[in-house]
Amino acid sequence: MPPDGVHAPATAPAPATAPATHAVRRILEVRDLTVRMGSQEILRGVSLDVAEGAIVAVLGANGVGKTTLMRALSGIYRSSGGATVFDGRDLTDSPSHEVVRRGLAQAPEGRQIFGTMTVRENLLLGGRALRQDRAARMEEMLDLFPRLRERLIQKAGSLSGGEQQMLCIARALMSKPRLLLLDEPSLGLAPMVVKQIFDLLTRIRGEGTSILLVEQNARAALRVADHAYVMEAGRVTLSGNAADLAADPRVRAAYLGG
């Protein structure tokens, strides 16, 4: 039997559990989301919730549909079924600019910064919808990521991998999102840098931004998450409190080295 609090959902999963200091209110509800690429069904009825003020992790191996999920939520991919509700309003298949305007922002897998532009220019681009507030918001980001202040006029392509990941996250946060979609932030980074990045996630959550985190590094993700989902072959196969999932023998065997 799985530990208490771990579910193998046949229907929509239970809502994510936020820390006791936050009201448990669902900011994101995904129901039976399906995405096809040609004849192939990549997402097969995915359902999940993100509580306001929570960090929610989606775990799974390469190729199970995690990045497809993020791209569907951010308006890059269209769904072939299901629904996405953000802050009580239907967001299903909204274009990317509308998704950002409504308060979601993605820090994509592989960072995808503009390498020939400076750190400052990348940040300004991320805050282009803010108009007059961009300078103040940039100061907030530089306080959160002081390493970027030291590199402000440096070309982004010359940054280290960890610095590029910080820039990618800071650029997404420039739009003042209520929900940050974070795709594989540990990819290609040294363990010490991964810890620094994940420690920052708790600070970001503490400043009022909920986080949906897709990550192969289950140990790092479960350390900071409140709730987690496990995906296999385009479906959610397990969900529960992050601490309970970390103790689940199936999760430990598959993702935590036993």
Coordinates of C-alpha atoms in Angstrom, one line a residue:
M1 CA 0.0 0.0 0.0
P2 CA 1.2 3.5 -0.7
P3 CA 1.9 5.9 2.2
D4 CA -1.0 8.0 3.4
G5 CA -1.5 11.0 1.2
V6 CA -0.3 9.3 -2.0
H7 CA -2.9 8.7 -4.7
A8 CA -3.0 6.8 -7.9
P9 CA -5.7 8.9 -9.6
A10 CA -8.3 7.3 -11.8
T11 CA -10.1 10.6 -11.8
A12 CA -9.2 14.3 -11.2
P13 CA -6.5 14.5 -8.5
A14 CA -7.0 16.1 -5.1
P15 CA -6.1 19.8 -5.0
A16 CA -2.5 20.6 -4.1
T17 CA -1.8 21.4 -0.5
A18 CA -0.3 24.8 0.2
P19 CA 1.7 25.6 3.3
A20 CA -0.4 26.4 6.5
T21 CA 0.4 30.1 6.1
H22 CA -1.5 30.3 2.8
A23 CA -5.2 29.8 2.0
V24 CA -5.8 26.7 0.0
R25 CA -7.3 28.1 -3.1
R26 CA -6.7 26.6 -6.5
I27 CA -5.1 29.1 -8.9
L28 CA -4.7 26.5 -11.7
E29 CA -7.0 23.6 -12.5
V30 CA -6.1 21.3 -15.4
R31 CA -8.8 18.7 -16.3
D32 CA -8.4 15.8 -18.7
L33 CA -5.9 17.7 -20.9
T34 CA -5.0 15.9 -24.1
V35 CA -2.5 16.9 -26.7
R36 CA -1.8 15.2 -30.0
M37 CA 1.1 15.6 -32.3
G38 CA 0.0 14.2 -35.6
S39 CA -1.4 10.7 -34.9
Q40 CA 0.5 10.4 -31.6
E41 CA -1.3 11.3 -28.3
I42 CA 1.4 12.9 -26.1
L43 CA -0.8 13.9 -23.1
R44 CA -3.6 11.5 -22.3
G45 CA -6.1 13.1 -20.0
V46 CA -3.8 14.9 -17.5
S47 CA -5.5 16.5 -14.5
L48 CA -3.7 18.5 -11.8
D49 CA -4.2 21.5 -9.5
V50 CA -1.9 24.2 -8.2
A51 CA -2.9 25.9 -5.0
E52 CA -2.3 29.6 -4.6
G53 CA 1.0 30.1 -2.8
A54 CA 2.2 26.5 -3.5
I55 CA 5.1 24.9 -5.2
V56 CA 3.8 21.9 -7.2
A57 CA 6.3 19.5 -8.9
V58 CA 5.6 17.3 -11.9
L59 CA 8.1 14.4 -12.0
G60 CA 8.9 11.9 -14.6
A61 CA 11.5 10.5 -17.0
N62 CA 12.3 12.0 -20.4
G63 CA 9.6 11.7 -23.0
V64 CA 6.6 11.3 -20.7
G65 CA 5.0 14.6 -21.7
K66 CA 6.2 17.0 -19.0
T67 CA 7.4 19.7 -21.4
T68 CA 4.4 19.2 -23.7
L69 CA 2.2 19.9 -20.6
M70 CA 4.1 23.2 -20.0
R71 CA 3.9 24.3 -23.6
A72 CA 0.1 23.6 -23.7
L73 CA -0.4 25.6 -20.5
S74 CA 1.7 28.5 -21.8
G75 CA -0.2 28.7 -25.2
I76 CA 2.5 27.3 -27.4
Y77 CA 0.7 24.0 -28.1
R78 CA -3.0 23.6 -28.7
S79 CA -4.9 20.9 -26.8
S80 CA -7.1 18.3 -28.5
G81 CA -9.3 17.9 -25.4
G82 CA -9.8 18.9 -21.8
A83 CA -9.7 22.3 -20.0
T84 CA -7.4 24.7 -18.3
V85 CA -8.8 27.1 -15.7
F86 CA -6.6 29.9 -14.2
D87 CA -7.9 32.0 -11.3
G88 CA -11.5 30.8 -12.1
R89 CA -11.4 31.7 -15.8
D90 CA -11.1 29.4 -18.7
L91 CA -7.6 29.6 -20.3
T92 CA -7.9 26.6 -22.6
D93 CA -5.9 27.2 -25.8
S94 CA -5.4 30.9 -25.2
P95 CA -2.5 32.5 -27.2
S96 CA 0.8 33.0 -25.4
H97 CA 0.4 36.8 -25.1
E98 CA -3.0 36.3 -23.4
V99 CA -1.6 33.7 -21.1
V100 CA 1.2 36.2 -20.0
R101 CA -1.3 39.0 -19.7
R102 CA -3.5 36.9 -17.4
G103 CA -0.6 36.2 -15.1
L104 CA 1.3 33.1 -16.2
A105 CA 4.9 33.1 -17.3
Q106 CA 7.2 30.3 -18.4
A107 CA 10.9 29.8 -17.9
P108 CA 11.5 27.2 -20.6
E109 CA 13.6 24.1 -20.7
G110 CA 17.1 24.8 -22.0
R111 CA 16.9 28.4 -20.8
Q112 CA 16.4 30.0 -24.3
I113 CA 17.8 33.4 -23.4
F114 CA 18.9 35.8 -26.1
G115 CA 22.7 35.3 -26.0
T116 CA 23.7 38.3 -28.1
M117 CA 21.7 40.6 -25.9
T118 CA 22.9 41.9 -22.5
V119 CA 21.5 40.7 -19.2
R120 CA 19.7 44.1 -18.9
E121 CA 18.2 43.8 -22.4
N122 CA 16.9 40.3 -21.7
L123 CA 15.3 41.5 -18.5
L124 CA 13.7 44.5 -20.1
L125 CA 12.3 42.2 -22.8
G126 CA 10.7 40.0 -20.2
G127 CA 9.0 43.0 -18.7
R128 CA 7.9 44.6 -21.9
A129 CA 4.2 44.5 -20.9
L130 CA 4.9 46.6 -17.7
R131 CA 5.8 49.8 -19.5
Q132 CA 6.5 52.4 -16.7
D133 CA 7.1 49.7 -14.0
R134 CA 10.0 47.9 -15.7
A135 CA 12.8 49.7 -14.0
A136 CA 11.4 49.1 -10.5
R137 CA 10.7 45.5 -11.4
M138 CA 14.2 45.0 -12.7
E139 CA 15.6 46.3 -9.4
E140 CA 13.5 43.7 -7.6
M141 CA 14.9 41.0 -9.8
L142 CA 18.5 42.2 -9.3
D143 CA 17.9 42.1 -5.5
L144 CA 16.6 38.5 -5.8
F145 CA 19.5 37.5 -8.2
P146 CA 22.5 39.7 -7.1
R147 CA 24.8 37.8 -9.5
L148 CA 22.9 39.3 -12.4
R149 CA 23.5 42.8 -11.1
E150 CA 27.2 42.1 -11.5
R151 CA 26.6 40.9 -15.1
L152 CA 24.1 43.5 -16.1
I153 CA 25.9 44.8 -19.2
Q154 CA 27.5 41.5 -20.1
K155 CA 26.2 39.5 -23.1
A156 CA 23.9 36.8 -21.8
G157 CA 25.6 34.1 -24.0
S158 CA 28.8 34.6 -22.0
L159 CA 27.2 33.7 -18.6
S160 CA 27.8 30.4 -16.8
G161 CA 25.0 27.8 -17.0
G162 CA 23.8 28.7 -13.5
E163 CA 23.8 32.4 -14.3
Q164 CA 21.8 31.8 -17.5
Q165 CA 19.2 29.8 -15.6
M166 CA 18.9 32.7 -13.1
L167 CA 18.4 35.1 -16.0
C168 CA 15.8 32.8 -17.5
I169 CA 13.8 32.7 -14.3
A170 CA 14.3 36.5 -13.6
R171 CA 13.2 37.3 -17.2
A172 CA 10.0 35.3 -16.7
L173 CA 9.4 37.0 -13.3
M174 CA 9.7 40.4 -14.9
S175 CA 6.1 40.2 -16.0
K176 CA 5.0 39.9 -12.3
P177 CA 3.2 36.5 -12.9
R178 CA 1.0 35.0 -10.3
L179 CA 2.1 31.5 -11.5
L180 CA 5.6 30.6 -12.8
L181 CA 5.8 27.6 -15.1
L182 CA 9.4 26.3 -14.6
D183 CA 10.6 23.6 -17.0
E184 CA 13.7 21.5 -15.9
P185 CA 15.7 24.3 -14.1
S186 CA 18.4 21.8 -13.0
L187 CA 19.2 20.6 -16.5
G188 CA 23.0 20.6 -17.1
L189 CA 23.9 22.3 -13.8
A190 CA 26.3 21.3 -11.1
P191 CA 24.7 20.0 -7.8
M192 CA 25.8 23.1 -5.9
V193 CA 24.2 25.4 -8.5
V194 CA 21.0 23.3 -8.5
K195 CA 20.7 23.8 -4.7
Q196 CA 21.1 27.6 -5.1
I197 CA 18.4 27.7 -7.8
F198 CA 16.0 25.6 -5.8
D199 CA 16.6 27.6 -2.6
L200 CA 15.6 30.7 -4.7
L201 CA 12.3 29.0 -5.5
T202 CA 11.1 29.1 -1.9
R203 CA 11.9 32.8 -1.8
I204 CA 10.0 33.4 -5.0
R205 CA 7.0 31.5 -3.6
G206 CA 7.3 33.6 -0.4
E207 CA 7.0 36.8 -2.4
G208 CA 3.6 35.7 -3.7
T209 CA 4.3 33.7 -6.9
S210 CA 3.0 30.1 -7.1
I211 CA 5.2 27.7 -9.0
L212 CA 4.5 24.7 -11.3
L213 CA 7.8 22.9 -11.6
V214 CA 8.6 20.2 -14.1
E215 CA 11.7 18.4 -13.1
Q216 CA 13.7 15.1 -13.7
N217 CA 15.7 15.7 -10.5
A218 CA 13.1 14.3 -8.2
R219 CA 15.2 14.7 -5.0
A220 CA 15.7 18.5 -5.5
A221 CA 12.0 19.0 -6.6
L222 CA 10.5 17.1 -3.7
R223 CA 12.7 19.0 -1.2
V224 CA 11.0 22.3 -2.1
A225 CA 7.6 21.2 -3.3
D226 CA 4.4 21.1 -1.3
H227 CA 2.6 18.7 -3.6
A228 CA 3.8 16.6 -6.5
Y229 CA 2.5 14.5 -9.4
V230 CA 4.3 11.6 -11.2
M231 CA 3.8 11.3 -15.0
E232 CA 4.3 8.2 -17.1
A233 CA 3.5 7.8 -20.8
G234 CA 1.5 11.0 -20.9
R235 CA -0.6 10.3 -17.8
V236 CA -0.6 11.2 -14.1
T237 CA 0.0 7.9 -12.3
L238 CA 0.7 9.2 -8.7
S239 CA -0.1 12.4 -6.8
G240 CA 0.2 13.5 -3.2
N241 CA 2.0 15.5 -0.6
A242 CA 5.6 15.9 -1.6
A243 CA 6.9 14.4 1.6
D244 CA 4.6 11.4 1.3
L245 CA 5.7 10.8 -2.3
A246 CA 9.4 11.1 -1.3
A247 CA 8.7 8.2 1.1
D248 CA 6.7 6.1 -1.4
P249 CA 8.7 3.0 -2.3
R250 CA 7.7 3.3 -6.0
V251 CA 9.0 6.8 -6.2
R252 CA 12.1 6.0 -4.3
A253 CA 12.9 3.0 -6.5
A254 CA 12.2 4.9 -9.8
Y255 CA 13.5 8.4 -9.0
L256 CA 15.5 8.5 -5.8
G257 CA 17.9 5.6 -6.1
G258 CA 16.0 3.3 -3.9

